[in-house]
mmCIF file of C-alpha atoms and ligand atoms in Angstrom:
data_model
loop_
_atom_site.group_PDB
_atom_site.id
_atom_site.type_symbol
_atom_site.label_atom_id
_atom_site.label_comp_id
_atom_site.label_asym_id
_atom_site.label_seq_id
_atom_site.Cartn_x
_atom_site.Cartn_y
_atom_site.Cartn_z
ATOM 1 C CA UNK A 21 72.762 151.277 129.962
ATOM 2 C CA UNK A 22 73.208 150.239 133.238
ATOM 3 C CA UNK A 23 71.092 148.069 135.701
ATOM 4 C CA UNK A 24 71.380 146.779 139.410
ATOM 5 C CA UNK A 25 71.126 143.054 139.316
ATOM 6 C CA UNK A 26 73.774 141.874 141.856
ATOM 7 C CA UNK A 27 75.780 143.646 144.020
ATOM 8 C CA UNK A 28 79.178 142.641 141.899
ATOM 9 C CA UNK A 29 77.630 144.802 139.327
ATOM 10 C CA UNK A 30 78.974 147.441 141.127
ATOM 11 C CA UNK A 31 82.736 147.560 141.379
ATOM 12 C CA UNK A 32 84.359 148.133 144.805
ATOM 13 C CA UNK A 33 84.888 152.276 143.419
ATOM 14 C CA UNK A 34 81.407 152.762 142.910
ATOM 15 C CA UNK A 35 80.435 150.937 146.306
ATOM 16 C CA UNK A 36 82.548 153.733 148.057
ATOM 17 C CA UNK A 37 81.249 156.501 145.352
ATOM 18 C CA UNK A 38 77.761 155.488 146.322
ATOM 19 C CA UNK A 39 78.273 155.331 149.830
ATOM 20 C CA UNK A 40 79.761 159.202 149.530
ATOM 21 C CA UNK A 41 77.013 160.188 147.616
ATOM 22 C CA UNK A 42 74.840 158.862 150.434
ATOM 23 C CA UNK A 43 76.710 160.932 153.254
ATOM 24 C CA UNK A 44 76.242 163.443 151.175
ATOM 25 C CA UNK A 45 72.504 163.786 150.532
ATOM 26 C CA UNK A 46 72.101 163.243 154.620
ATOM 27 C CA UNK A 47 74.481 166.342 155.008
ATOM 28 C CA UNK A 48 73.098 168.463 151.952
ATOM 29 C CA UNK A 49 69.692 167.576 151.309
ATOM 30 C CA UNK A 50 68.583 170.766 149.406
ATOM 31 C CA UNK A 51 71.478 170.222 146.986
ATOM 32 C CA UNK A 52 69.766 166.763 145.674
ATOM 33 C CA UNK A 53 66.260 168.162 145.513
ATOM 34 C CA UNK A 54 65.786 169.149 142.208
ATOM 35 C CA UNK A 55 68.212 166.444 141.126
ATOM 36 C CA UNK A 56 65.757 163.674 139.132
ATOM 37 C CA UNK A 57 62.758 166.498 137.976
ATOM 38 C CA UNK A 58 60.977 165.013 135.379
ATOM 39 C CA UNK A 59 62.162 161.727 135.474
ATOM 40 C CA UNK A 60 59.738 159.077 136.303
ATOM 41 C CA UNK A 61 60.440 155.963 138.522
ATOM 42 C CA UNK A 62 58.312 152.771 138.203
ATOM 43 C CA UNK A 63 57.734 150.432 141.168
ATOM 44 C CA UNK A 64 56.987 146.764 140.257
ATOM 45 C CA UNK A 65 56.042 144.804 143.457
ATOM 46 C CA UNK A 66 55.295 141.480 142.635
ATOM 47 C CA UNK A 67 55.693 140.439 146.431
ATOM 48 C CA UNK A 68 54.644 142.253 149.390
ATOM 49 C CA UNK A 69 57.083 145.338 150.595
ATOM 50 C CA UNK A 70 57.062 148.002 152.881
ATOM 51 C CA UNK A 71 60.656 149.539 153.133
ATOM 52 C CA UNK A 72 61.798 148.635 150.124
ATOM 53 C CA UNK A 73 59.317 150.186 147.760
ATOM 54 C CA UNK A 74 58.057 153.313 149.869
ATOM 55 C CA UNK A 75 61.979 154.085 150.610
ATOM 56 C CA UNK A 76 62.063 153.504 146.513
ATOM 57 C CA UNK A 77 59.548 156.152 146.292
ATOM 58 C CA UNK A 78 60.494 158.573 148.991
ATOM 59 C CA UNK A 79 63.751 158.488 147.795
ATOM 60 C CA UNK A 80 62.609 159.487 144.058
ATOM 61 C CA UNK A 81 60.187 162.438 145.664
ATOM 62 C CA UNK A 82 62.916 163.730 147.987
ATOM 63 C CA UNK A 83 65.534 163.961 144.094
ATOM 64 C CA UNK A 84 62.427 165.405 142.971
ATOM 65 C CA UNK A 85 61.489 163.187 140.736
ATOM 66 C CA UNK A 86 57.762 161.311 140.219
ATOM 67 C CA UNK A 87 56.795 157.516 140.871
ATOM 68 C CA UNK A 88 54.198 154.970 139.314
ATOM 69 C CA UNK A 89 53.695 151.668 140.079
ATOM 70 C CA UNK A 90 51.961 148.416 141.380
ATOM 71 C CA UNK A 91 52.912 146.868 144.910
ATOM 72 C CA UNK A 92 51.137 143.654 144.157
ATOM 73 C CA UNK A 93 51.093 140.919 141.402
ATOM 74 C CA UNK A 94 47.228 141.131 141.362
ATOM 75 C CA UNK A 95 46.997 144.581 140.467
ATOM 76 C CA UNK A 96 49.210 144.032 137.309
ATOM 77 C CA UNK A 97 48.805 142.364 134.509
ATOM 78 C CA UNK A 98 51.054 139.335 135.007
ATOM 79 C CA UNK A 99 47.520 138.182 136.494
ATOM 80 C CA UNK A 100 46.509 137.738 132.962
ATOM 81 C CA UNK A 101 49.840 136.178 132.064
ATOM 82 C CA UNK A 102 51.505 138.693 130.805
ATOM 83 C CA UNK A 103 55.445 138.113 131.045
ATOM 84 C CA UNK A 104 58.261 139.912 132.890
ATOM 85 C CA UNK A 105 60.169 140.440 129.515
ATOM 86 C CA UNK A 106 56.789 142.261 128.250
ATOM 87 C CA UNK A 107 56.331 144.236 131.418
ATOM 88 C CA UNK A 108 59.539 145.008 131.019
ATOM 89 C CA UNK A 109 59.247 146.488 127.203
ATOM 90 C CA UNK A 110 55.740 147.833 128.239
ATOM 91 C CA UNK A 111 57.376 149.970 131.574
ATOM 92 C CA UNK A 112 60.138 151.021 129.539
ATOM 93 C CA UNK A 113 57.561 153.450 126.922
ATOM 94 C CA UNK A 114 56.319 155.047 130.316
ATOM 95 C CA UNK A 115 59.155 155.300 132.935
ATOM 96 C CA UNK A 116 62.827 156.417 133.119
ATOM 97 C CA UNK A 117 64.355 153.657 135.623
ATOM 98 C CA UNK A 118 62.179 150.051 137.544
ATOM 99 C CA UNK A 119 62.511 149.138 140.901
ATOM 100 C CA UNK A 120 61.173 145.652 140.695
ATOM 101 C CA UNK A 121 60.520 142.578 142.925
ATOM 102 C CA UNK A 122 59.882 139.545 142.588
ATOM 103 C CA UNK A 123 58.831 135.889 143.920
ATOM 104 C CA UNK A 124 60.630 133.832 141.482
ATOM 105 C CA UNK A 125 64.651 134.164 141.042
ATOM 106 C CA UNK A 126 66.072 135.600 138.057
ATOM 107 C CA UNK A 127 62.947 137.979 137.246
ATOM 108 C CA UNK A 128 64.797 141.288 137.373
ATOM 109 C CA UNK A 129 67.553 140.184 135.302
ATOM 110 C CA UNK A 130 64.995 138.977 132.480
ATOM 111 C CA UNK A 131 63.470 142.014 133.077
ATOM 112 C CA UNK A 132 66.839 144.429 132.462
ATOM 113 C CA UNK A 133 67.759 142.478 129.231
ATOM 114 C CA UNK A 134 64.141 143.925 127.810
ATOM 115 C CA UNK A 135 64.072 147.125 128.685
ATOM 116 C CA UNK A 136 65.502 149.936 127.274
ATOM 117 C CA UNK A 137 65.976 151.657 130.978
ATOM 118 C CA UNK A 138 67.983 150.555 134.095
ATOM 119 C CA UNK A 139 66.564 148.160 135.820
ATOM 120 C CA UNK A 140 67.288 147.793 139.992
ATOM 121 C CA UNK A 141 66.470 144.433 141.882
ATOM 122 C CA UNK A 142 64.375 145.260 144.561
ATOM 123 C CA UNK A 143 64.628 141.641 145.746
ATOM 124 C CA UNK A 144 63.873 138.453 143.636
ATOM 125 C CA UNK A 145 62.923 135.543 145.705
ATOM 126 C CA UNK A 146 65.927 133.956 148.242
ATOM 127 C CA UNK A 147 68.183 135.122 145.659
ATOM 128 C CA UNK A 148 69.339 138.302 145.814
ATOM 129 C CA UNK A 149 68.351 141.895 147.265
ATOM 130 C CA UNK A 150 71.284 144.295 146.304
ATOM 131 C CA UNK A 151 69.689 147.917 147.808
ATOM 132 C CA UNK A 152 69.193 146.219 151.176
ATOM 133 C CA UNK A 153 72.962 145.367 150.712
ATOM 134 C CA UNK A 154 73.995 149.086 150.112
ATOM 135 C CA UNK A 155 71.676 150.093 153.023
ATOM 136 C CA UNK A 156 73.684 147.572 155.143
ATOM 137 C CA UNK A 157 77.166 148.655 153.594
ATOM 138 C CA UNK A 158 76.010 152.433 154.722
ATOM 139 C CA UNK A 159 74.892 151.894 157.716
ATOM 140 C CA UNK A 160 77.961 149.484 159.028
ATOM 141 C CA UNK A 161 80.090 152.589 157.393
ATOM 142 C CA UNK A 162 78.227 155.302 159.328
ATOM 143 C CA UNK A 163 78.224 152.728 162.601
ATOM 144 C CA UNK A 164 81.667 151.719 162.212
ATOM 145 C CA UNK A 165 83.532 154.227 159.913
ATOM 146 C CA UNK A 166 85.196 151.471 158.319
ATOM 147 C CA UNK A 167 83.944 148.366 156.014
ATOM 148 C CA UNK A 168 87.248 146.477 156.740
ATOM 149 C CA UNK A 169 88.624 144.474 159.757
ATOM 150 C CA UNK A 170 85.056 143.879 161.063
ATOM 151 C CA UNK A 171 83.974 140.360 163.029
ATOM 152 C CA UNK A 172 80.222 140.254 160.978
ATOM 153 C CA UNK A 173 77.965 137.721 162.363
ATOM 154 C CA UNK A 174 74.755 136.439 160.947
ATOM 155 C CA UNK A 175 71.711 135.303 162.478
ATOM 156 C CA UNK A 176 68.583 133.507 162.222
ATOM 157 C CA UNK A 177 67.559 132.265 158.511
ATOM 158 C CA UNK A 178 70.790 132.201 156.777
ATOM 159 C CA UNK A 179 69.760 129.202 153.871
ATOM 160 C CA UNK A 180 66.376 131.631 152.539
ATOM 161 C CA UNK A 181 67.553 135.133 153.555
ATOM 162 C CA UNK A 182 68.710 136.787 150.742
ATOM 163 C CA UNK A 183 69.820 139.889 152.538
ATOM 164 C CA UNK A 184 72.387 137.531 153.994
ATOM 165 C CA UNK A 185 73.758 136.415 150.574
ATOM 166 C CA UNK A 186 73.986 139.799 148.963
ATOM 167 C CA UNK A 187 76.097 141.071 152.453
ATOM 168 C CA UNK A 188 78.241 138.271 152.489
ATOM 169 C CA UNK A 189 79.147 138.206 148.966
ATOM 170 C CA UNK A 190 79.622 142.031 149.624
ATOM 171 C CA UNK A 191 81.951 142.000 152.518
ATOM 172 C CA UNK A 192 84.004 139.362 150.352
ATOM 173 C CA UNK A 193 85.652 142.322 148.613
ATOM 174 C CA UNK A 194 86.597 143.625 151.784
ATOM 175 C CA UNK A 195 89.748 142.919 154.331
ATOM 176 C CA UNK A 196 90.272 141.464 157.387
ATOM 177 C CA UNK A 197 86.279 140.808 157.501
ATOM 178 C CA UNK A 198 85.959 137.375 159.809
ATOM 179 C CA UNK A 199 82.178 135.659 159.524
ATOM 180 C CA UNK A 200 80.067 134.364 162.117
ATOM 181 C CA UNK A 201 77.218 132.247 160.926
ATOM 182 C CA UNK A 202 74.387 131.023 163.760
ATOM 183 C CA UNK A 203 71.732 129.410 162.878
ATOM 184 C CA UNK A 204 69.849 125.989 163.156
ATOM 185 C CA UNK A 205 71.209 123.593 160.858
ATOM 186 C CA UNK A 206 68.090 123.023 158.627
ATOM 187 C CA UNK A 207 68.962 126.972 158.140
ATOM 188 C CA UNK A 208 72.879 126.860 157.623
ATOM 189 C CA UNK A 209 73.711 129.059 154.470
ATOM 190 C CA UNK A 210 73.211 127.378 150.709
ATOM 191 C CA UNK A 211 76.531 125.431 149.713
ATOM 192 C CA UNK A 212 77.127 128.178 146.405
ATOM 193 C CA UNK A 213 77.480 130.923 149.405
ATOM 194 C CA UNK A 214 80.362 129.154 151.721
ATOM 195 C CA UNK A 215 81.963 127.874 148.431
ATOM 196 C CA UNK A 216 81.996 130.391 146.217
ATOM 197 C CA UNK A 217 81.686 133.184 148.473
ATOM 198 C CA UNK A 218 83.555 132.142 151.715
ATOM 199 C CA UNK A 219 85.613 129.343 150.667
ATOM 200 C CA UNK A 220 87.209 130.981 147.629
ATOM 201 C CA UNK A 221 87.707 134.072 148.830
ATOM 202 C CA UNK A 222 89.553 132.319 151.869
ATOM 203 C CA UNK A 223 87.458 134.336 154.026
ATOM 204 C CA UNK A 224 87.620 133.266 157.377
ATOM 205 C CA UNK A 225 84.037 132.344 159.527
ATOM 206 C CA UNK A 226 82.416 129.870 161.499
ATOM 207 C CA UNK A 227 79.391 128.466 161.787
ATOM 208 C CA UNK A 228 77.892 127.830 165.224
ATOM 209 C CA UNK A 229 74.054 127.281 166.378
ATOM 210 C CA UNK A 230 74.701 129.285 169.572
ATOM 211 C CA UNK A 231 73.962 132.580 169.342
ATOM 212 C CA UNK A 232 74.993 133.133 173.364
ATOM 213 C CA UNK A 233 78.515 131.782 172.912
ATOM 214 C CA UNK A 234 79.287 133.740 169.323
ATOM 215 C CA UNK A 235 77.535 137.794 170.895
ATOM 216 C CA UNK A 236 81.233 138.554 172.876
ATOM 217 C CA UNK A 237 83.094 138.371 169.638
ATOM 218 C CA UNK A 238 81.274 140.877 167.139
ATOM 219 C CA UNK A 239 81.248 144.245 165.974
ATOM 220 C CA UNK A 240 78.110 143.439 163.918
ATOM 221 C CA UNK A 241 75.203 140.959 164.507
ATOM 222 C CA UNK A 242 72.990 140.896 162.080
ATOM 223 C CA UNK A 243 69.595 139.511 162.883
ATOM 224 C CA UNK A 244 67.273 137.677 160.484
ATOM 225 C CA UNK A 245 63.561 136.985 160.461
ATOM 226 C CA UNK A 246 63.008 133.032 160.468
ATOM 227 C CA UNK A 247 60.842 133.398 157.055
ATOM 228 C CA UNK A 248 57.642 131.663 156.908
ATOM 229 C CA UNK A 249 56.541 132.610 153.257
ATOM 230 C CA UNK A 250 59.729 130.076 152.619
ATOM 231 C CA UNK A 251 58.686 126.999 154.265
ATOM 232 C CA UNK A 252 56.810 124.345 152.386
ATOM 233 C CA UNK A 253 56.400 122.698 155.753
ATOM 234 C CA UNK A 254 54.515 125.089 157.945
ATOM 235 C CA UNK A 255 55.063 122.704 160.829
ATOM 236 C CA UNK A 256 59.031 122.958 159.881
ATOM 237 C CA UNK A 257 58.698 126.717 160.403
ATOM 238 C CA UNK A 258 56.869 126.384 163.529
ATOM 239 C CA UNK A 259 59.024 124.362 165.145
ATOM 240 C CA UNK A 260 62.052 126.717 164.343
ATOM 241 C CA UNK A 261 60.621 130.204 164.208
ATOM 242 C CA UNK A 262 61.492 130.972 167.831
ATOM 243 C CA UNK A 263 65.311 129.573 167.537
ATOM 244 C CA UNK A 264 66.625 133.014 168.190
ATOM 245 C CA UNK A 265 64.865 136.081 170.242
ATOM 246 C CA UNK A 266 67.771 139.052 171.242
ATOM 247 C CA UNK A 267 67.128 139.705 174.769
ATOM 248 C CA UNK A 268 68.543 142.674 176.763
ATOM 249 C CA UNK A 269 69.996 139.849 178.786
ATOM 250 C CA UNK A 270 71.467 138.365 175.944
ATOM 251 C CA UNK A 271 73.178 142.083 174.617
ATOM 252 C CA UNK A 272 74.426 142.225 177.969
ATOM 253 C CA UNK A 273 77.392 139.436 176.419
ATOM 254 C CA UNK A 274 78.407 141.937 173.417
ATOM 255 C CA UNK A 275 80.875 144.122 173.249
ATOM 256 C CA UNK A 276 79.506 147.580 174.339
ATOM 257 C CA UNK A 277 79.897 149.327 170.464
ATOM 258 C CA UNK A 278 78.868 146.726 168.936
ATOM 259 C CA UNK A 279 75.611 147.274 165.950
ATOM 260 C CA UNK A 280 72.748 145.617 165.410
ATOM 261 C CA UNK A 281 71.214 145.309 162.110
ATOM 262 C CA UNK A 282 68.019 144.002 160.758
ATOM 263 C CA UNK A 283 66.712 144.088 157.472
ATOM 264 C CA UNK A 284 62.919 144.184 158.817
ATOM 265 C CA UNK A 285 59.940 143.755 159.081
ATOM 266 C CA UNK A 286 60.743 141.909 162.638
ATOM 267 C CA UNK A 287 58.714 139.280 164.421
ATOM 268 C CA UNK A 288 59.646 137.630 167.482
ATOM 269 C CA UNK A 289 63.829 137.620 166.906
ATOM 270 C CA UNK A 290 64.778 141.164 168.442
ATOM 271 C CA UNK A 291 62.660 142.376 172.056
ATOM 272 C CA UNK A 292 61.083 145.665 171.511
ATOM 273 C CA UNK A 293 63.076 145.751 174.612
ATOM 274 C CA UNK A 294 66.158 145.943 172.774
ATOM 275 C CA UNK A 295 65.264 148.846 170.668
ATOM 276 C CA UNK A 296 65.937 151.399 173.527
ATOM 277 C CA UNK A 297 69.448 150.486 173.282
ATOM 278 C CA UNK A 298 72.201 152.772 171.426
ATOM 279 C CA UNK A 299 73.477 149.665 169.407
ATOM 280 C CA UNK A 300 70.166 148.484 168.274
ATOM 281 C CA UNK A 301 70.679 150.479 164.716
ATOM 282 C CA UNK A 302 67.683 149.145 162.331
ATOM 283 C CA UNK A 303 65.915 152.242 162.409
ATOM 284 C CA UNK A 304 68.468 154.294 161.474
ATOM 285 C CA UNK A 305 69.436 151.313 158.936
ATOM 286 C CA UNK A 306 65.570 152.184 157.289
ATOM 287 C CA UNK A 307 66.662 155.720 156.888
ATOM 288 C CA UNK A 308 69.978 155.086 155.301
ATOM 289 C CA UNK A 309 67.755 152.965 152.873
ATOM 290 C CA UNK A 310 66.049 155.786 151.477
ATOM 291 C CA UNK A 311 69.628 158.088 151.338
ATOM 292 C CA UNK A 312 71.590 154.888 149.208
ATOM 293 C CA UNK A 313 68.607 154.524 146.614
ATOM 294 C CA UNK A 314 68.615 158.101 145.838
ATOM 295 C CA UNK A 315 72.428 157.602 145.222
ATOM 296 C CA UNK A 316 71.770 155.014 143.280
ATOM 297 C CA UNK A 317 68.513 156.521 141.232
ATOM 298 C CA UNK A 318 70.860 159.035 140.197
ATOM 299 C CA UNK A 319 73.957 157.078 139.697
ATOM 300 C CA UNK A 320 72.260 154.946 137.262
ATOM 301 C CA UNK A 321 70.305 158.016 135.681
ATOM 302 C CA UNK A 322 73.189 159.448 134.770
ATOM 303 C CA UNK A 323 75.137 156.509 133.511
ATOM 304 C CA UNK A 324 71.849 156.007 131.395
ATOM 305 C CA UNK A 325 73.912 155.813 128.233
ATOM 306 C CA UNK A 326 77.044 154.389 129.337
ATOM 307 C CA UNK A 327 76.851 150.569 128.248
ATOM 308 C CA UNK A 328 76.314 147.573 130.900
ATOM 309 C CA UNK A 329 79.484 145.784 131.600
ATOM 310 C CA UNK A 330 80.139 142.770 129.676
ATOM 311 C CA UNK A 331 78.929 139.868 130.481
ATOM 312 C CA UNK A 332 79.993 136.163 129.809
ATOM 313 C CA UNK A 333 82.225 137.484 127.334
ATOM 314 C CA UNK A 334 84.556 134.642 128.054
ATOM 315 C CA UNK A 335 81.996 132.011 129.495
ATOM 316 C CA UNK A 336 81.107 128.723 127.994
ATOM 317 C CA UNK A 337 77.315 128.415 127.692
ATOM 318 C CA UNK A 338 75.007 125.810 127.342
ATOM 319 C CA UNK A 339 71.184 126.950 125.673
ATOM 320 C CA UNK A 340 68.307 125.143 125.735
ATOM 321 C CA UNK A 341 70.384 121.720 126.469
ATOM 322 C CA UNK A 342 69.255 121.168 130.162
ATOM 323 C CA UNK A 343 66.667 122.832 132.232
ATOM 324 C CA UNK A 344 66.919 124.417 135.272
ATOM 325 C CA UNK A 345 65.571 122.266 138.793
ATOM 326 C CA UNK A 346 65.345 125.174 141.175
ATOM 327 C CA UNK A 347 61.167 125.118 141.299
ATOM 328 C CA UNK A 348 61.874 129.397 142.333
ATOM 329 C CA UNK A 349 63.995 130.159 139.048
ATOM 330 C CA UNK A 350 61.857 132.277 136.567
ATOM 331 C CA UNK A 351 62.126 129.633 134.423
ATOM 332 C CA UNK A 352 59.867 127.404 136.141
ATOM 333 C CA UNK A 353 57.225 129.639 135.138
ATOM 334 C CA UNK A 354 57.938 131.426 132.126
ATOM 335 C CA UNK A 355 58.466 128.651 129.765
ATOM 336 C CA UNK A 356 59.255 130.420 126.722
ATOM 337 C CA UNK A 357 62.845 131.516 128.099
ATOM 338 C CA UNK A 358 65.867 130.348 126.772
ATOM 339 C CA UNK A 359 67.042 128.291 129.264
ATOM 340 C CA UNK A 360 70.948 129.413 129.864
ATOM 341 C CA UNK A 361 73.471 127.848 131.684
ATOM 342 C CA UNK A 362 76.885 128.850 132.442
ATOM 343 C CA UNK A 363 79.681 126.159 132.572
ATOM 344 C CA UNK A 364 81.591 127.016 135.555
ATOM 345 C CA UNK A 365 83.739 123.442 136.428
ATOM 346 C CA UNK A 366 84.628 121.505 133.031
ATOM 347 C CA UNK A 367 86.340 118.743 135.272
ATOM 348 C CA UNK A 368 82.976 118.375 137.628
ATOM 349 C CA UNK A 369 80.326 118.925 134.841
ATOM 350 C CA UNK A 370 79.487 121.836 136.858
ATOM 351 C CA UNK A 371 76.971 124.506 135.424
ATOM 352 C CA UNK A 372 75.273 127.583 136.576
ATOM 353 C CA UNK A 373 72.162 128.897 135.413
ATOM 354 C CA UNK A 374 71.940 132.669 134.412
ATOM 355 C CA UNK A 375 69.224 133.703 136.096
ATOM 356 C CA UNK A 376 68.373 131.999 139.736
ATOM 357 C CA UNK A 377 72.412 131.319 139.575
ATOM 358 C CA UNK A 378 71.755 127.546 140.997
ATOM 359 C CA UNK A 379 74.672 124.731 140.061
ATOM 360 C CA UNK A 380 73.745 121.861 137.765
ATOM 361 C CA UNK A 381 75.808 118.536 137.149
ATOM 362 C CA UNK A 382 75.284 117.795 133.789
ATOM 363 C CA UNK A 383 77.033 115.152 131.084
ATOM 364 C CA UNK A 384 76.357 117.520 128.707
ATOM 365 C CA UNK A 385 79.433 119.241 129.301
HETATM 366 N N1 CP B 1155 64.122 144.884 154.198
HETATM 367 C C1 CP B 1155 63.147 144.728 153.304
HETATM 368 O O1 CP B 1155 63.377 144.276 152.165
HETATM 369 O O2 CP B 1155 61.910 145.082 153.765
HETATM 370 P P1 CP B 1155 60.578 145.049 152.918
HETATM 371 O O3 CP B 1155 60.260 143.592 152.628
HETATM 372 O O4 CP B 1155 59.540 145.691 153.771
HETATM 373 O O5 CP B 1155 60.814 145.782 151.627
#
């Protein structure tokens, strides 16, 4: 049974199968509408949404197909304390496929090793948000017509914004794909994404803090929201929240095709003036949301008893000898998990947990 942790849980075939499928519900609707009847999808918002989960549940309706759900953590039982792995077990007797997110990192995997139906990441703290990824994928495709050979810059919040990790480690699989990275540098991108991602992929990119200077060389900019919910110092975010606002004056430096994305919800980072503009594409980018996660609701409904890839069937792993120090990881709050840590550098010590995926140096290796 398969579930939609990570965006390398997909191979690069069924990125392209799900992006056809996609083109193909915008150009035949009627065919899909009938596609998911009687099959129930279950929304678990533990953080606030608005695309994510009504584009969830659109996207079930428009297949056909019913929705239940909570779209906060109050609402739920994990107010009482009741686990992920339990809500997991509990969703399963009542649902045929979650859509969950989640504050803390790692939730949605713990999640998809206790039920007994697919589980899709919906988002799970700075870590990783997968269906955002496919709705950027699609809509650079539809932009574009290519996912290759593409100058991709990223702005804004590139150390919290997940969106940016998932599309990064995305476009990795991809050719000729050069990075642009502009941000502050309190907000560069985590060290795991230019390693493992960038630097080991010998992808090439750049990182710059002007925004001005980088617009004339891209076929993509992708905005960010400076993320306040991820500050522990409000006065940090203050000072930075305003680092970046897209201007009309300042699209007047890009090339004339080239697409702006946004995950959304905006604040203060793209002008409403911008929106008249054909490149401005984040609306559209909202509507190819809701056309990838019915390809997805029904590629994973019908793969339903196909079994998940393997996983760390080669990997070294260390259990319950070190704990994991990201404060975000599930882990931090559900004690009772088996803490899990991949060795991924014998020569460094180097360790990665399972869940939040954060490195460890440990002498237990
Ligand atoms: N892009 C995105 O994840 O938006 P929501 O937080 O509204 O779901």
């Amino acid at each position: 049974m398969r579930s939609l942790i990570d965006i390398f849980d997909l191979s690069i075939e069924e990125l392209d199968e799900l992006i056809a499928t996609a083109n193909d519900i915008i150009e035949h609707p009627a065919a899909y509408a009938e596609k998911c009847k009687g099959k129930k999808l279950a929304t678990l918002f533990f953080e606030p949404s608005t695309r994510t989960r009504l584009s969830f549940e659109a996207a079930m309706m428009e297949l056909g197909g019913n929705v239940i759900g909570f779209s906060e953590a109050s609402s739920s039982s994990a107010s009482k304390g009741e686990s992920v792995a339990d809500t997991a077990k509990v969703i399963s007797c009542y649902a045929d496929i979650i859509a969950m997110r989640h504050p803390k990192e790692g939730a949605p995997y713990v999640a998809s090793k206790n039920a007994t139906i697919p589980v899709i990441n919906a988002g799970d703290g700075g870590h990783n948000h997968p269906t955002q990824t496919l709705t950027d994928l699609l809509t650079i495709y539809r932009e574009k017509g290519r996912l290759h050979d593409l100058t991709v810059g990223f702005c804004g919040d590139l150390k919290y914004g997940r969106t940016v990790h998932s599309l990064i480690s995305a476009l990795t699989r991809y050719t000729g794909i050069k990075i642009v990275l502009i941000s502050p540098e309190e907000l560069k991108i985590p060290g795991y994404v230019r390693f493992d991602d960038l630097e080991k992929n010998h992808m090439e990119y750049l990182e710059t803090t002007n925004l001005e200077e980088a617009l004339p060389t891209l076929d993509i900019l992708y905005m960010t929201r400076i993320q306040r919910e991820r500050f522990a110092d409000p006065f940090v975010y203050e000072r930075l929240k305003d680092s970046y606002i897209l201007t009309p004056e300042k699209m007047a430096l890009a090339k004339s095709d080239m697409a702006v994305l946004h995950p959304l919800p905006r604040v203060n980072e793209i002008s409403v003036q911008v929106d008249k503009d054909p490149r401005a594409c984040y609306f559209k980018q909202v509507l190819n949301g809701k056309y990838i996660r019915m390809a997805l609701i029904l590629r994973l409904l019908e793969s339903v008893d196909q079994p998940s890839p393997a996983e760390n069937e080669n990997a070294e792993l260390l259990i319950n000898t070190i704990r994991c120090q990201n404060p975000n990881c599930i882990t931090s709050v559900e004690q009772e998990l088996d803490q899990i840590f991949k060795v991924t550098d014998k020569e460094y010590h180097i360790c990665r947990c399972i869940y939040c995926e954060s490195k460890q140096q440990t002498k237990e290796i």
